[in-house]
Coordinates of C-alpha atoms and ligand atoms in Angstrom, one line a residue:
M1 CA 26.1 -5.3 -31.4
T2 CA 25.8 -7.5 -34.4
V3 CA 28.4 -7.3 -37.2
T4 CA 27.2 -8.6 -40.6
V5 CA 29.5 -9.2 -43.5
E6 CA 27.7 -9.9 -46.7
N7 CA 29.4 -11.1 -49.9
L8 CA 32.6 -9.3 -49.1
T9 CA 35.2 -9.2 -51.9
K10 CA 38.5 -7.3 -51.7
I11 CA 41.0 -7.2 -54.5
Y12 CA 44.4 -5.6 -54.1
R13 CA 45.2 -4.1 -57.5
S14 CA 48.7 -3.4 -58.9
D15 CA 50.1 -2.8 -62.4
G16 CA 50.8 -6.5 -62.9
G17 CA 47.1 -7.5 -62.1
G18 CA 45.2 -8.1 -58.9
V19 CA 45.1 -10.4 -55.9
V20 CA 41.7 -11.5 -54.8
A21 CA 42.4 -11.4 -51.1
V22 CA 38.8 -12.0 -50.0
D23 CA 36.3 -13.7 -52.3
D24 CA 32.6 -13.5 -51.6
V25 CA 32.8 -14.0 -47.8
S26 CA 29.7 -13.7 -45.6
F27 CA 29.2 -14.2 -41.9
E28 CA 27.5 -12.6 -38.8
A29 CA 29.0 -12.1 -35.4
D30 CA 26.2 -11.8 -32.8
Q31 CA 26.0 -9.6 -29.8
G32 CA 28.6 -10.6 -27.2
E33 CA 29.9 -13.5 -29.3
L34 CA 33.5 -14.3 -29.8
F35 CA 33.7 -15.1 -33.5
T36 CA 37.0 -16.2 -34.9
L37 CA 38.4 -16.1 -38.5
L38 CA 40.7 -19.1 -38.8
G39 CA 42.9 -20.1 -41.7
P40 CA 46.5 -20.5 -43.0
S41 CA 48.8 -17.6 -43.8
G42 CA 47.5 -15.5 -46.7
C43 CA 43.9 -16.7 -46.6
G44 CA 42.5 -13.2 -46.1
K45 CA 41.9 -12.9 -42.4
T46 CA 43.6 -9.6 -41.8
T47 CA 42.1 -8.2 -45.0
T48 CA 38.6 -9.1 -43.7
L49 CA 39.3 -7.5 -40.4
R50 CA 40.8 -4.3 -41.9
S51 CA 37.7 -4.1 -44.1
I52 CA 35.4 -4.2 -41.1
A53 CA 37.6 -1.6 -39.3
G54 CA 37.4 0.7 -42.4
L55 CA 41.1 0.5 -43.2
E56 CA 40.4 -1.0 -46.6
R57 CA 38.0 0.1 -49.4
I58 CA 35.9 -2.9 -50.4
D59 CA 35.2 -4.1 -53.9
E60 CA 32.0 -5.9 -53.4
G61 CA 29.5 -6.6 -50.6
T62 CA 28.2 -4.8 -47.6
I63 CA 29.4 -4.5 -44.0
T64 CA 26.8 -3.6 -41.3
I65 CA 27.3 -2.9 -37.6
D66 CA 24.1 -3.1 -35.6
G67 CA 22.0 -2.5 -38.6
E68 CA 23.9 0.5 -39.8
T69 CA 25.7 0.0 -43.2
V70 CA 29.3 1.1 -42.7
A71 CA 30.8 -0.1 -46.0
T72 CA 29.7 -0.7 -49.5
P73 CA 31.9 -0.4 -52.6
G74 CA 30.6 3.1 -53.1
A75 CA 30.5 4.5 -49.6
S76 CA 32.5 4.0 -46.4
V77 CA 32.1 5.3 -42.9
K78 CA 35.5 6.5 -41.6
P79 CA 37.4 4.2 -39.2
E80 CA 37.1 6.7 -36.3
N81 CA 33.4 6.9 -36.8
R82 CA 32.9 3.1 -36.6
D83 CA 32.3 2.1 -33.1
I84 CA 35.3 -0.3 -33.0
G85 CA 38.3 -1.1 -30.9
L86 CA 41.4 -2.7 -32.4
V87 CA 44.2 -4.9 -31.1
F88 CA 47.0 -5.9 -33.3
Q89 CA 49.7 -8.6 -33.1
S90 CA 52.4 -5.9 -32.8
Y91 CA 50.5 -4.2 -29.8
A92 CA 51.2 -0.8 -31.5
L93 CA 51.6 1.1 -28.3
W94 CA 53.3 4.5 -28.4
P95 CA 56.8 3.9 -27.1
H96 CA 57.3 7.4 -25.8
M97 CA 54.0 7.3 -23.7
T98 CA 53.4 5.5 -20.5
A99 CA 50.7 2.8 -20.3
R100 CA 48.4 5.5 -18.8
E101 CA 49.2 8.0 -21.5
N102 CA 48.5 5.4 -24.2
I103 CA 45.1 4.8 -22.8
L104 CA 44.5 8.5 -22.3
Y105 CA 45.4 9.1 -26.0
A106 CA 42.6 6.8 -27.1
L107 CA 40.1 8.4 -24.7
K108 CA 40.9 11.9 -26.1
A109 CA 40.7 10.7 -29.7
R110 CA 37.1 9.5 -29.0
D111 CA 36.2 12.6 -27.0
W112 CA 35.7 10.8 -23.7
P113 CA 34.4 13.4 -21.1
K114 CA 37.4 15.2 -19.7
D115 CA 36.4 14.8 -16.0
D116 CA 36.0 11.1 -16.3
R117 CA 39.2 10.2 -18.1
D118 CA 41.3 9.5 -15.1
S119 CA 38.8 7.3 -13.5
R120 CA 38.2 5.4 -16.7
I121 CA 41.9 4.8 -17.0
E122 CA 42.0 3.3 -13.5
E123 CA 39.0 1.2 -14.3
V124 CA 40.6 -0.4 -17.4
L125 CA 43.9 -0.9 -15.6
D126 CA 41.9 -2.8 -13.0
L127 CA 40.2 -4.8 -15.7
I128 CA 43.5 -6.0 -17.0
S129 CA 44.8 -6.6 -13.5
L130 CA 47.7 -4.2 -13.9
P131 CA 46.6 -1.4 -11.6
E132 CA 50.2 -0.5 -10.6
M133 CA 51.7 -0.5 -14.1
G134 CA 50.1 2.7 -15.4
D135 CA 53.3 4.8 -15.2
R136 CA 55.5 2.3 -17.0
Y137 CA 56.7 2.8 -20.6
P138 CA 56.1 -0.1 -23.0
S139 CA 59.8 -1.0 -22.9
E140 CA 59.4 -1.6 -19.2
L141 CA 56.6 -4.1 -19.6
S142 CA 56.7 -7.8 -20.7
G143 CA 55.1 -8.8 -24.0
G144 CA 52.0 -10.1 -22.2
Q145 CA 51.7 -6.9 -20.1
Q146 CA 52.0 -4.8 -23.3
Q147 CA 49.3 -6.8 -24.9
R148 CA 47.0 -6.3 -21.9
I149 CA 47.7 -2.5 -22.1
A150 CA 46.8 -2.7 -25.8
F151 CA 43.6 -4.4 -24.8
A152 CA 42.8 -1.8 -22.2
R153 CA 43.4 0.9 -24.7
A154 CA 41.1 -0.8 -27.3
V155 CA 38.2 -1.2 -24.9
A156 CA 38.7 2.1 -22.9
Y157 CA 36.2 4.1 -24.9
E158 CA 33.6 1.3 -24.7
P159 CA 33.4 0.4 -28.4
S160 CA 30.6 -1.9 -29.3
V161 CA 32.9 -4.2 -31.4
L162 CA 36.4 -5.4 -30.8
L163 CA 38.6 -6.6 -33.6
M164 CA 41.7 -8.6 -32.7
D165 CA 44.4 -9.7 -35.2
E166 CA 46.6 -12.5 -33.9
P167 CA 47.0 -10.7 -30.6
L168 CA 48.9 -13.5 -28.8
S169 CA 51.2 -14.7 -31.5
N170 CA 54.2 -12.8 -30.2
L171 CA 54.0 -14.5 -26.8
D172 CA 55.7 -17.8 -25.9
F173 CA 53.7 -21.0 -25.6
K174 CA 53.0 -20.8 -21.8
Q175 CA 52.2 -17.1 -21.8
R176 CA 49.9 -17.6 -24.7
R177 CA 47.9 -20.2 -22.8
R178 CA 47.6 -17.9 -19.7
M179 CA 46.7 -14.9 -21.8
R180 CA 43.9 -16.9 -23.6
R181 CA 42.2 -17.5 -20.3
L182 CA 42.7 -14.0 -19.1
L183 CA 41.4 -12.7 -22.4
L184 CA 38.3 -14.7 -22.1
E185 CA 37.7 -13.4 -18.5
M186 CA 38.2 -9.8 -19.6
L187 CA 35.9 -10.2 -22.7
D188 CA 33.3 -11.8 -20.5
E189 CA 33.5 -8.8 -18.2
V190 CA 33.2 -6.3 -21.0
G191 CA 30.6 -8.4 -22.9
I192 CA 31.6 -7.0 -26.2
T193 CA 31.1 -8.5 -29.7
T194 CA 34.6 -9.7 -30.8
I195 CA 36.0 -10.8 -34.1
Y196 CA 39.3 -12.5 -33.5
V197 CA 41.8 -13.6 -36.1
T198 CA 44.1 -16.5 -35.7
H199 CA 45.9 -19.2 -37.7
D200 CA 46.2 -21.3 -34.6
Q201 CA 43.5 -24.0 -34.5
E202 CA 44.0 -24.8 -30.8
E203 CA 43.6 -21.2 -29.9
A204 CA 40.4 -20.9 -32.0
F205 CA 39.0 -24.1 -30.4
E206 CA 39.7 -22.8 -26.9
I207 CA 38.2 -19.4 -27.2
S208 CA 35.6 -19.4 -30.0
D209 CA 31.8 -19.4 -29.8
E210 CA 31.7 -19.6 -33.6
T211 CA 34.5 -20.0 -36.2
L212 CA 34.7 -19.3 -39.9
V213 CA 37.5 -21.2 -41.6
L214 CA 38.9 -19.4 -44.6
N215 CA 40.9 -20.9 -47.4
Q216 CA 42.5 -18.8 -50.2
G217 CA 40.1 -15.9 -49.6
E218 CA 37.0 -18.1 -49.6
E219 CA 34.8 -19.5 -46.9
A220 CA 35.7 -23.1 -46.2
Q221 CA 33.2 -23.8 -43.4
Q222 CA 31.6 -22.2 -40.4
G223 CA 30.6 -23.7 -37.1
T224 CA 31.4 -24.2 -33.5
P225 CA 34.8 -25.8 -32.8
Q226 CA 33.1 -29.1 -32.1
Q227 CA 31.0 -29.1 -35.3
L228 CA 34.1 -28.3 -37.4
Y229 CA 36.2 -31.0 -35.8
E230 CA 33.6 -33.7 -35.8
H231 CA 31.9 -32.9 -39.1
P232 CA 34.4 -31.3 -41.5
Q233 CA 32.9 -30.9 -44.9
T234 CA 36.2 -30.9 -46.9
P235 CA 39.6 -32.5 -46.7
F236 CA 41.1 -29.0 -46.2
V237 CA 39.0 -28.3 -43.1
A238 CA 39.6 -31.9 -41.7
S239 CA 43.4 -31.5 -42.0
F240 CA 43.6 -27.9 -41.0
L241 CA 41.7 -28.5 -37.8
G242 CA 43.7 -31.3 -36.2
E243 CA 45.3 -34.4 -37.6
A244 CA 43.3 -36.5 -40.1
N245 CA 43.8 -39.6 -42.3
L246 CA 42.5 -38.7 -45.7
F247 CA 41.9 -41.4 -48.3
P248 CA 40.3 -40.8 -51.7
A249 CA 37.7 -43.5 -52.1
S250 CA 35.3 -45.0 -54.6
V251 CA 31.8 -46.1 -53.5
D252 CA 30.7 -49.7 -54.1
A253 CA 27.3 -49.8 -52.3
V254 CA 25.1 -47.4 -50.4
D255 CA 22.8 -48.0 -47.5
R256 CA 20.7 -44.9 -47.5
A257 CA 18.6 -45.8 -44.5
D258 CA 21.7 -45.9 -42.3
R259 CA 23.8 -43.4 -44.3
R260 CA 26.5 -46.0 -44.7
A261 CA 28.6 -46.6 -47.8
R262 CA 30.9 -49.5 -48.6
C263 CA 34.0 -48.0 -50.3
T264 CA 37.3 -49.1 -51.7
V265 CA 40.4 -47.2 -50.9
S266 CA 43.4 -47.9 -53.1
E267 CA 47.0 -46.9 -53.0
G268 CA 49.8 -48.5 -55.0
S269 CA 49.0 -52.2 -55.3
T270 CA 46.9 -52.2 -52.1
R271 CA 43.1 -52.1 -52.1
I272 CA 41.0 -52.3 -48.9
E273 CA 37.3 -52.2 -48.3
M274 CA 36.0 -49.8 -45.8
E275 CA 32.5 -49.2 -44.3
C276 CA 32.0 -45.5 -44.0
T277 CA 29.4 -43.1 -42.9
Y278 CA 28.2 -39.9 -44.6
R279 CA 25.9 -36.9 -43.7
D280 CA 25.0 -35.7 -47.1
E281 CA 24.5 -37.8 -50.2
S282 CA 26.1 -35.2 -52.5
V283 CA 29.5 -36.3 -51.3
L284 CA 29.1 -39.8 -52.7
S285 CA 30.1 -38.8 -56.3
N286 CA 33.6 -37.9 -55.3
P287 CA 34.4 -38.8 -51.7
T288 CA 37.4 -38.7 -49.5
V289 CA 37.4 -40.7 -46.2
V290 CA 38.3 -38.7 -43.1
I291 CA 39.4 -40.7 -40.0
R292 CA 40.8 -39.0 -36.9
P293 CA 44.0 -40.7 -35.6
E294 CA 42.4 -41.2 -32.2
D295 CA 39.5 -43.1 -33.7
I296 CA 41.7 -45.9 -35.1
Y297 CA 42.3 -48.6 -32.5
P298 CA 45.1 -51.1 -32.6
E299 CA 44.5 -54.5 -31.2
A300 CA 47.1 -54.0 -28.5
R301 CA 44.8 -51.4 -27.0
T302 CA 41.6 -53.4 -26.8
D303 CA 42.6 -55.3 -23.6
G304 CA 41.4 -58.6 -24.9
A305 CA 38.0 -57.4 -26.1
A306 CA 36.9 -58.7 -29.5
V307 CA 38.2 -56.6 -32.3
R308 CA 35.5 -55.9 -34.9
E309 CA 35.4 -58.0 -38.0
T310 CA 34.7 -55.4 -40.7
N311 CA 37.0 -52.4 -41.0
R312 CA 39.8 -54.4 -39.6
W313 CA 43.1 -54.6 -41.4
S314 CA 46.5 -56.2 -40.7
G315 CA 49.5 -53.9 -40.8
T316 CA 53.0 -53.2 -39.6
V317 CA 54.1 -50.3 -37.4
D318 CA 56.4 -48.2 -39.6
H319 CA 57.2 -45.4 -37.1
R320 CA 56.5 -44.3 -33.6
F321 CA 56.6 -40.7 -32.5
Y322 CA 56.6 -40.2 -28.7
R323 CA 54.9 -37.0 -27.8
G324 CA 54.6 -37.3 -24.0
S325 CA 50.9 -37.2 -23.3
F326 CA 50.2 -39.3 -26.4
T327 CA 52.1 -41.4 -29.0
Q328 CA 51.6 -41.1 -32.8
N329 CA 52.2 -44.2 -34.9
L330 CA 52.4 -44.7 -38.6
V331 CA 51.0 -48.1 -39.5
D332 CA 51.4 -49.5 -43.0
V333 CA 48.6 -51.7 -44.4
G334 CA 50.3 -52.6 -47.6
D335 CA 50.9 -49.3 -49.4
I336 CA 48.2 -47.5 -47.4
Q337 CA 49.5 -45.6 -44.4
F338 CA 47.4 -44.9 -41.3
K339 CA 48.2 -42.3 -38.7
I340 CA 47.2 -43.6 -35.3
K341 CA 47.2 -41.9 -31.9
T342 CA 47.4 -43.8 -28.7
D343 CA 47.5 -42.4 -25.2
K344 CA 50.2 -44.9 -24.2
P345 CA 53.1 -46.0 -26.3
V346 CA 51.6 -49.5 -26.8
L347 CA 53.1 -50.2 -30.2
D348 CA 56.7 -50.9 -31.2
E349 CA 58.3 -50.1 -34.6
G350 CA 58.3 -53.2 -36.8
E351 CA 55.5 -54.8 -34.8
D352 CA 52.6 -56.5 -36.7
V353 CA 49.3 -55.2 -35.6
A354 CA 45.6 -55.3 -36.5
I355 CA 43.9 -52.0 -36.6
A356 CA 40.2 -51.2 -36.7
V357 CA 37.8 -48.3 -37.1
D358 CA 34.1 -48.0 -36.4
P359 CA 32.2 -47.2 -39.6
G360 CA 30.7 -44.2 -37.8
D361 CA 34.2 -42.7 -37.4
A362 CA 35.1 -43.1 -41.1
L363 CA 33.4 -40.0 -42.5
L364 CA 33.0 -39.4 -46.2
V365 CA 33.4 -35.8 -47.3
S366 CA 33.5 -34.3 -50.7
S367 CA 37.0 -34.3 -52.3
G368 CA 36.0 -31.0 -53.9
Ligands
ATP401 N1 48.5 -4.3 -49.4 C1 48.5 -5.4 -50.1 N2 48.7 -5.4 -51.4 C2 48.7 -6.5 -52.2 N3 48.4 -7.7 -51.7 C3 48.1 -7.8 -50.4 C4 48.1 -6.7 -49.5 N4 47.8 -7.1 -48.3 C5 47.6 -8.4 -48.4 N5 47.7 -8.9 -49.7 C6 47.5 -10.3 -50.2 O1 46.2 -10.6 -49.9 C7 46.1 -12.0 -49.5 C8 45.5 -12.0 -48.1 O2 46.3 -11.4 -47.2 P1 46.0 -11.2 -45.6 O3 47.0 -10.4 -45.0 O4 44.6 -10.8 -45.5 O5 46.2 -12.7 -45.1 P2 46.2 -13.3 -43.6 O6 45.1 -14.4 -43.7 O7 46.0 -12.3 -42.6 O8 47.6 -14.0 -43.5 P3 48.6 -14.1 -42.2 O9 48.1 -15.3 -41.4 O10 49.9 -14.4 -42.9 O11 48.6 -12.8 -41.5 C9 47.6 -12.5 -49.5 O12 47.7 -13.2 -50.7 C10 48.4 -11.3 -49.5 O13 49.6 -11.5 -50.1
MG402 MG1 47.2 -11.5 -41.1

């Protein structure tokens, strides 16, 4: 089923005033899609999800599930009458019930046919690959296992939409990775439209079909993970999704045919010229250059090949952070500092180095 959110605004009111938690947000999650809401703490992800679930009254906009309007400011379908399953960060399993009883509780609440309840419970325990754990209490299960039970309970009554709010954030790093894969397999099997909330960019990248980035209650940008990473539209999106060098710039000349612009970047007493690329002319009035650290190459890495003549600067390695599978370096070109990523620790602190970037990898976005 398709979930459509149009111009959603939610304000939490109190005596002292109000917090605009969600501000005019619109998106659509298509049938079977895994749609993520991604953004920093407090940007309105949970509020958006709770509005779709029917747990919050909305102030403006419309929420539609498969063509049926379930929420407007004036009218709201009750949560239990929306065809939705919910999974929370805290799992929210009943501690005094076994895994099986937790699932049964959900089936009863949704009037699942009595005769079919036992077989349905076995089915979903199989789905989460925990067929033998049905009689355990939550306290007798690991965090990852509890989360799988919570998932089984959420999909047991075959809702058409699944909402998940940071479901993996209580797990440790390795478990989280394993659970992501498992989650994808389970969702694939169920084929359910899913809206998934996370503040973890890596998680969003790994699991999402489509992602909406939120910033302070507002839409920042929507796209596939690759679109967002390669074509961020703002400095916020560029830096929230991965590492980025961000340099406010002024434009000196524009080559419209090739979408190239010659810019000046200044910091302190240093000014450098930079050939950049852009997608939309509207950014040229107030641009910031975005360069990913992996797109800057130091001379030491070029294996003797000619280093380009334009967009090449001499600098000094200020710092080297060894991270195992890659090394991050800070290179000072006068007062301008570049973050550079190399797959081998080829640079030493204090070393003089020439660095270069292809104009196609120096993307101008609007400073906003
Ligand atoms: N019940 C409430 N009353 C008043 N303000 C609230 C309430 N719930 C949330 N807020 C505020 O609304 C804004 C959005 O909160 P929300 O919980 O949706 O953010 P979030 O993106 O889910 O953050 P996190 O990643 O920390 O979970 C925040 O500024 C928050 O303080
Ligand atoms: Mg939240």
